[in-house]
Amino acid sequence: MNTELSNTVSAAGADAQYDELAKHLLGSKRILAHILKGTVREFYGMNPDDIIPLIEQGPFISTVPAEPGMTNAAAENNGTRITGLNTENSEIHEGLIRFDIIFYVRMKDGISRAVINIEAQKDEPCGCHILNRAVFYTSRLISSQKERDFVKMKYNDIKRVFSIWVCMNTDENSLSHIHLAKDDLLGCGRWKGRLDLFNIVMIGIAENFSENSGPRSLHRLLGTLLSAELPADEKLYILETEFDIPADDRIREDVSEMCNLSQGIFEKGEARGRAIGQTIGEARIILNMFKNGLTAEQIAATADKTIEEVQNIIINSTPETYSPNKTPV
């Protein structure tokens, strides 16, 4: 395996671990409580310590498939068929799309419940628009409730759904709530039902850290927690002093490991960048020699390259004008 490919594979492996650590950090109930406080209206102004007991089931991290037909698991209990979230070993269905974090939370009344999904995105995905993906996830979280949260046609029992996307490295700090709305184009139809079942929250985190005040406090928390630049001790200090989040062993370990990985990724990226820069510099020199009238044989002898290597560089840069037996004019 050549050096460039080796570095790429190694960096990708560390990057994958980095993403997994981010999910585990966000999946801490203390962090989830702050996210709910800043994104779900019912929890605005609440003390995060009062939200923590309302968070149920887990939460489940990278274990529940988003694929149609795979989100729920069925089991028999004393002859009664019960359905719940599918949390079987992820290796059984390798390659499936999975929700990053999923859990139930009870509202302040202690009775009604909502389904919460948290997704962490380090960069804008290349293959699709992120909002389209969020719409799919939210729709799945609603449709998969059939036979789990409601049976047959009892659609009045559908639970509210919040799909909350934490998107790092955006141009600016932002917070958007995408939800259903009713537009009366003719008359004013009074249709029974709820428009608040479908909720997408997009959180954009820029590189600069927000002040810990008002609506910006959530960005300050998430920006600190997921930063690839802040050292672990500074992260833990901010969490404890500004957000009253004690650094238990799990958070301390995940924060430290994330900082170590991000530093390793940065160093590997620097090394790879230097190698690529050196390769580009050599190619420019070879092209200049070719344009000045030297043949591939002469360039190879001067640059300590094989003739084939020189020809490949020239062909890739000037495919329309070069042939191996032609001397430039």
GROMACS .gro file of C-alpha atoms in nm, residues 43-315:
model
  273
   43PHE     CA    1  -3.872   2.261   2.759
   44TYR     CA    2  -3.777   2.627   2.706
   45GLY     CA    3  -3.660   2.781   3.031
   46MET     CA    4  -3.650   2.452   3.222
   47ASN     CA    5  -3.356   2.348   3.434
   48PRO     CA    6  -3.175   2.069   3.245
   49ASP     CA    7  -3.163   1.870   3.572
   50ASP     CA    8  -3.545   1.859   3.563
   51ILE     CA    9  -3.543   1.735   3.202
   52ILE     CA   10  -3.307   1.442   3.261
   53PRO     CA   11  -3.565   1.225   3.447
   54LEU     CA   12  -3.807   1.272   3.154
   55ILE     CA   13  -3.566   1.106   2.907
   56GLU     CA   14  -3.655   0.740   2.861
   57GLN     CA   15  -3.507   0.427   2.704
   58GLY     CA   16  -3.138   0.449   2.672
   59PRO     CA   17  -3.096   0.651   2.458
   60PHE     CA   18  -3.013   0.414   2.171
   61ILE     CA   19  -2.700   0.511   1.978
   62SER     CA   20  -2.632   0.378   1.625
   63THR     CA   21  -2.843   0.068   1.686
   64VAL     CA   22  -3.189   0.141   1.542
   65PRO     CA   23  -3.217   0.102   1.162
   66ALA     CA   24  -3.389   0.377   0.965
   67GLU     CA   25  -3.467   0.137   0.679
   68PRO     CA   26  -3.837   0.066   0.606
   69GLY     CA   27  -3.943  -0.252   0.781
   70MET     CA   28  -3.634  -0.262   1.003
   71THR     CA   29  -3.699   0.008   1.266
   72ASN     CA   30  -3.919  -0.210   1.486
   73ALA     CA   31  -3.856  -0.551   1.637
   74ALA     CA   32  -4.133  -0.790   1.738
   75ALA     CA   33  -4.128  -1.044   2.021
   76GLU     CA   34  -4.364  -1.276   2.203
   77ASN     CA   35  -4.435  -1.228   2.573
   78ASN     CA   36  -4.668  -1.486   2.731
   79GLY     CA   37  -4.846  -1.531   2.402
   80THR     CA   38  -4.884  -1.157   2.346
   81ARG     CA   39  -4.707  -0.999   2.052
   82ILE     CA   40  -4.516  -0.684   2.151
   83THR     CA   41  -4.328  -0.442   1.928
   84GLY     CA   42  -4.042  -0.211   2.019
   85LEU     CA   43  -3.744  -0.035   1.868
   86ASN     CA   44  -3.510  -0.275   1.688
   87THR     CA   45  -3.189  -0.269   1.892
   88GLU     CA   46  -3.035  -0.600   1.786
   89ASN     CA   47  -2.661  -0.627   1.725
   90SER     CA   48  -2.567  -0.388   1.444
   91GLU     CA   49  -2.347  -0.653   1.283
   92ILE     CA   50  -2.652  -0.862   1.190
   93HIS     CA   51  -2.765  -0.611   0.929
   94GLU     CA   52  -2.435  -0.447   0.837
   95GLY     CA   53  -2.460  -0.154   0.594
   96LEU     CA   54  -2.807  -0.034   0.698
   97ILE     CA   55  -2.872   0.335   0.756
   98ARG     CA   56  -2.913   0.387   1.131
   99PHE     CA   57  -3.041   0.669   1.343
  100ASP     CA   58  -2.750   0.828   1.531
  101ILE     CA   59  -2.945   0.873   1.855
  102ILE     CA   60  -3.310   0.792   1.925
  103PHE     CA   61  -3.512   0.799   2.248
  104TYR     CA   62  -3.850   0.883   2.402
  105VAL     CA   63  -3.902   1.182   2.625
  106ARG     CA   64  -4.203   1.264   2.841
  107MET     CA   65  -4.341   1.615   2.825
  108LYS     CA   66  -4.373   1.834   3.134
  109ASP     CA   67  -4.720   1.693   3.206
  110GLY     CA   68  -4.551   1.356   3.270
  111ILE     CA   69  -4.803   1.176   3.045
  112SER     CA   70  -4.759   1.264   2.678
  113ARG     CA   71  -4.444   1.142   2.504
  114ALA     CA   72  -4.241   1.243   2.199
  115VAL     CA   73  -3.987   1.059   1.987
  116ILE     CA   74  -3.653   1.239   1.965
  117ASN     CA   75  -3.385   1.174   1.705
  118ILE     CA   76  -3.045   1.347   1.716
  119GLU     CA   77  -2.817   1.339   1.411
  120ALA     CA   78  -2.458   1.465   1.410
  121GLN     CA   79  -2.315   1.594   1.080
  122LYS     CA   80  -1.951   1.701   1.059
  123ASP     CA   81  -1.992   1.831   0.703
  124GLU     CA   82  -2.268   1.883   0.449
  125PRO     CA   83  -2.329   1.540   0.287
  126CYS     CA   84  -2.221   1.524  -0.077
  127GLY     CA   85  -2.470   1.271  -0.209
  128CYS     CA   86  -2.796   1.442  -0.114
  129HIS     CA   87  -2.943   1.760   0.030
  130ILE     CA   88  -2.942   1.735   0.407
  131LEU     CA   89  -3.299   1.863   0.447
  132ASN     CA   90  -3.431   1.589   0.218
  133ARG     CA   91  -3.260   1.332   0.437
  134ALA     CA   92  -3.408   1.492   0.749
  135VAL     CA   93  -3.758   1.473   0.595
  136PHE     CA   94  -3.706   1.100   0.529
  137TYR     CA   95  -3.586   1.034   0.885
  138THR     CA   96  -3.876   1.226   1.037
  139SER     CA   97  -4.127   1.046   0.816
  140ARG     CA   98  -3.980   0.710   0.916
  141LEU     CA   99  -4.004   0.802   1.284
  142ILE     CA  100  -4.374   0.869   1.235
  143SER     CA  101  -4.463   0.573   1.012
  144SER     CA  102  -4.268   0.323   1.224
  145GLN     CA  103  -4.491   0.402   1.523
  146LYS     CA  104  -4.767   0.183   1.374
  147GLU     CA  105  -4.800  -0.133   1.584
  148ARG     CA  106  -4.545   0.013   1.827
  149ASP     CA  107  -4.710   0.330   1.959
  150PHE     CA  108  -5.051   0.294   1.796
  151VAL     CA  109  -5.241   0.001   1.647
  152LYS     CA  110  -5.464  -0.046   1.344
  153MET     CA  111  -5.610   0.294   1.247
  154LYS     CA  112  -5.578   0.477   1.580
  155TYR     CA  113  -5.386   0.765   1.426
  156ASN     CA  114  -5.481   0.995   1.713
  157ASP     CA  115  -5.220   0.809   1.917
  158ILE     CA  116  -4.929   0.914   1.694
  159LYS     CA  117  -4.646   1.061   1.903
  160ARG     CA  118  -4.484   1.389   1.813
  161VAL     CA  119  -4.147   1.352   1.642
  162PHE     CA  120  -3.841   1.579   1.656
  163SER     CA  121  -3.546   1.509   1.429
  164ILE     CA  122  -3.267   1.740   1.549
  165TRP     CA  123  -2.959   1.780   1.327
  166VAL     CA  124  -2.635   1.916   1.471
  167CYS     CA  125  -2.434   2.036   1.170
  168MET     CA  126  -2.073   2.137   1.230
  169ASN     CA  127  -1.851   2.367   1.020
  170THR     CA  128  -2.134   2.584   0.884
  171ASP     CA  129  -2.077   2.942   0.764
  172GLU     CA  130  -2.268   3.088   1.057
  173ASN     CA  131  -2.443   2.984   1.375
  174SER     CA  132  -2.806   2.911   1.298
  175LEU     CA  133  -3.117   2.744   1.439
  176SER     CA  134  -3.414   2.655   1.218
  177HIS     CA  135  -3.745   2.483   1.296
  178ILE     CA  136  -3.913   2.316   0.997
  179HIS     CA  137  -4.269   2.201   1.059
  180LEU     CA  138  -4.614   2.163   0.907
  181ALA     CA  139  -4.826   2.469   0.830
  182LYS     CA  140  -5.184   2.518   0.709
  183ASP     CA  141  -5.254   2.763   0.425
  184ASP     CA  142  -5.621   2.844   0.360
  185LEU     CA  143  -5.649   2.899  -0.015
  186LEU     CA  144  -6.030   2.905  -0.015
  187GLY     CA  145  -6.249   2.944   0.290
  188CYS     CA  146  -6.131   2.838   0.632
  189GLY     CA  147  -6.164   2.462   0.667
  190ARG     CA  148  -6.157   2.340   1.026
  191TRP     CA  149  -5.978   2.006   0.997
  192LYS     CA  150  -5.936   1.800   1.310
  193GLY     CA  151  -5.584   1.685   1.385
  194ARG     CA  152  -5.242   1.813   1.488
  195LEU     CA  153  -4.991   2.007   1.286
  196ASP     CA  154  -4.721   1.971   1.552
  197LEU     CA  155  -4.647   1.600   1.492
  198PHE     CA  156  -4.372   1.662   1.234
  199ASN     CA  157  -4.068   1.863   1.349
  200ILE     CA  158  -3.720   1.908   1.205
  201VAL     CA  159  -3.466   2.124   1.388
  202MET     CA  160  -3.146   2.221   1.206
  203ILE     CA  161  -2.860   2.352   1.423
  204GLY     CA  162  -2.568   2.508   1.237
  205ILE     CA  163  -2.245   2.537   1.435
  206ALA     CA  164  -1.980   2.774   1.299
  207GLU     CA  165  -1.613   2.757   1.393
  208ASN     CA  166  -1.629   3.067   1.612
  209PHE     CA  167  -1.770   2.996   1.958
  210SER     CA  168  -2.086   3.177   2.062
  211GLU     CA  169  -2.127   3.354   2.391
  212ASN     CA  170  -2.311   3.163   2.657
  213SER     CA  171  -2.625   3.376   2.662
  214GLY     CA  172  -2.988   3.339   2.553
  215PRO     CA  173  -3.046   3.132   2.240
  216ARG     CA  174  -2.672   3.118   2.176
  217SER     CA  175  -2.597   2.907   2.481
  218LEU     CA  176  -2.678   2.583   2.297
  219HIS     CA  177  -2.433   2.674   2.021
  220ARG     CA  178  -2.170   2.753   2.282
  221LEU     CA  179  -2.223   2.410   2.441
  222LEU     CA  180  -2.222   2.209   2.117
  223GLY     CA  181  -1.937   2.411   1.966
  224THR     CA  182  -1.727   2.345   2.274
  225LEU     CA  183  -1.816   1.979   2.298
  226LEU     CA  184  -1.746   1.893   1.933
  227SER     CA  185  -1.456   2.128   1.866
  228ALA     CA  186  -1.155   1.975   1.695
  229GLU     CA  187  -0.933   2.254   1.829
  230LEU     CA  188  -1.002   2.301   2.201
  231PRO     CA  189  -0.793   2.080   2.432
  232ALA     CA  190  -0.978   1.837   2.655
  233ASP     CA  191  -0.908   2.026   2.979
  234GLU     CA  192  -1.054   2.348   2.839
  235LYS     CA  193  -1.364   2.166   2.711
  236LEU     CA  194  -1.424   2.006   3.050
  237TYR     CA  195  -1.368   2.340   3.227
  238ILE     CA  196  -1.631   2.514   3.008
  239LEU     CA  197  -1.880   2.230   3.057
  240GLU     CA  198  -1.842   2.245   3.436
  241THR     CA  199  -1.822   2.622   3.493
  242GLU     CA  200  -2.064   2.752   3.229
  243PHE     CA  201  -2.317   2.468   3.202
  244ASP     CA  202  -2.289   2.296   3.541
  245ILE     CA  203  -2.218   1.964   3.367
  246PRO     CA  204  -1.990   1.760   3.592
  247ALA     CA  205  -1.730   1.565   3.400
  248ASP     CA  206  -1.813   1.207   3.493
  249ASP     CA  207  -1.576   0.930   3.387
  250ARG     CA  208  -1.760   0.861   3.061
  251ILE     CA  209  -1.770   1.223   2.943
  252ARG     CA  210  -1.410   1.282   3.050
  253GLU     CA  211  -1.292   0.971   2.863
  254ASP     CA  212  -1.488   1.050   2.544
  255VAL     CA  213  -1.376   1.415   2.539
  256SER     CA  214  -1.011   1.318   2.589
  257GLU     CA  215  -1.024   1.048   2.320
  258MET     CA  216  -1.197   1.283   2.076
  259CYS     CA  217  -0.928   1.547   2.128
  260ASN     CA  218  -0.654   1.287   2.074
  261LEU     CA  219  -0.820   1.162   1.756
  262SER     CA  220  -0.878   1.509   1.616
  263GLN     CA  221  -0.511   1.592   1.674
  264GLY     CA  222  -0.409   1.268   1.503
  265ILE     CA  223  -0.634   1.342   1.207
  266PHE     CA  224  -0.490   1.694   1.181
  267GLU     CA  225  -0.132   1.565   1.186
  268LYS     CA  226  -0.208   1.299   0.925
  269GLY     CA  227  -0.375   1.563   0.710
  270GLU     CA  228  -0.070   1.787   0.736
  271ALA     CA  229   0.162   1.503   0.634
  272ARG     CA  230  -0.060   1.408   0.343
  273GLY     CA  231  -0.080   1.774   0.238
  274ARG     CA  232   0.298   1.803   0.235
  275ALA     CA  233   0.328   1.488   0.022
  276ILE     CA  234   0.068   1.614  -0.224
  277GLY     CA  235   0.236   1.956  -0.236
  278GLN     CA  236   0.571   1.795  -0.314
  279THR     CA  237   0.413   1.590  -0.594
  280ILE     CA  238   0.246   1.899  -0.745
  281GLY     CA  239   0.575   2.090  -0.730
  282GLU     CA  240   0.762   1.814  -0.915
  283ALA     CA  241   0.491   1.801  -1.182
  284ARG     CA  242   0.518   2.176  -1.243
  285ILE     CA  243   0.896   2.153  -1.284
  286ILE     CA  244   0.860   1.864  -1.530
  287LEU     CA  245   0.598   2.054  -1.733
  288ASN     CA  246   0.819   2.364  -1.747
  289MET     CA  247   1.111   2.154  -1.871
  290PHE     CA  248   0.883   1.999  -2.137
  291LYS     CA  249   0.760   2.340  -2.250
  292ASN     CA  250   1.121   2.457  -2.279
  293GLY     CA  251   1.190   2.187  -2.537
  294LEU     CA  252   1.332   1.895  -2.339
  295THR     CA  253   1.224   1.544  -2.439
  296ALA     CA  254   1.075   1.294  -2.195
  297GLU     CA  255   1.408   1.106  -2.194
  298GLN     CA  256   1.604   1.419  -2.104
  299ILE     CA  257   1.356   1.517  -1.831
  300ALA     CA  258   1.362   1.165  -1.683
  301ALA     CA  259   1.741   1.170  -1.658
  302THR     CA  260   1.738   1.514  -1.494
  303ALA     CA  261   1.448   1.458  -1.254
  304ASP     CA  262   1.547   1.104  -1.154
  305LYS     CA  263   1.218   0.967  -1.286
  306THR     CA  264   1.137   0.689  -1.528
  307ILE     CA  265   1.036   0.786  -1.879
  308GLU     CA  266   0.689   0.640  -1.814
  309GLU     CA  267   0.643   0.858  -1.504
  310VAL     CA  268   0.742   1.170  -1.698
  311GLN     CA  269   0.512   1.079  -1.988
  312ASN     CA  270   0.219   1.022  -1.752
  313ILE     CA  271   0.264   1.363  -1.589
  314ILE     CA  272   0.278   1.537  -1.927
  315ILE     CA  273  -0.012   1.340  -2.076
   0.00000   0.00000   0.00000
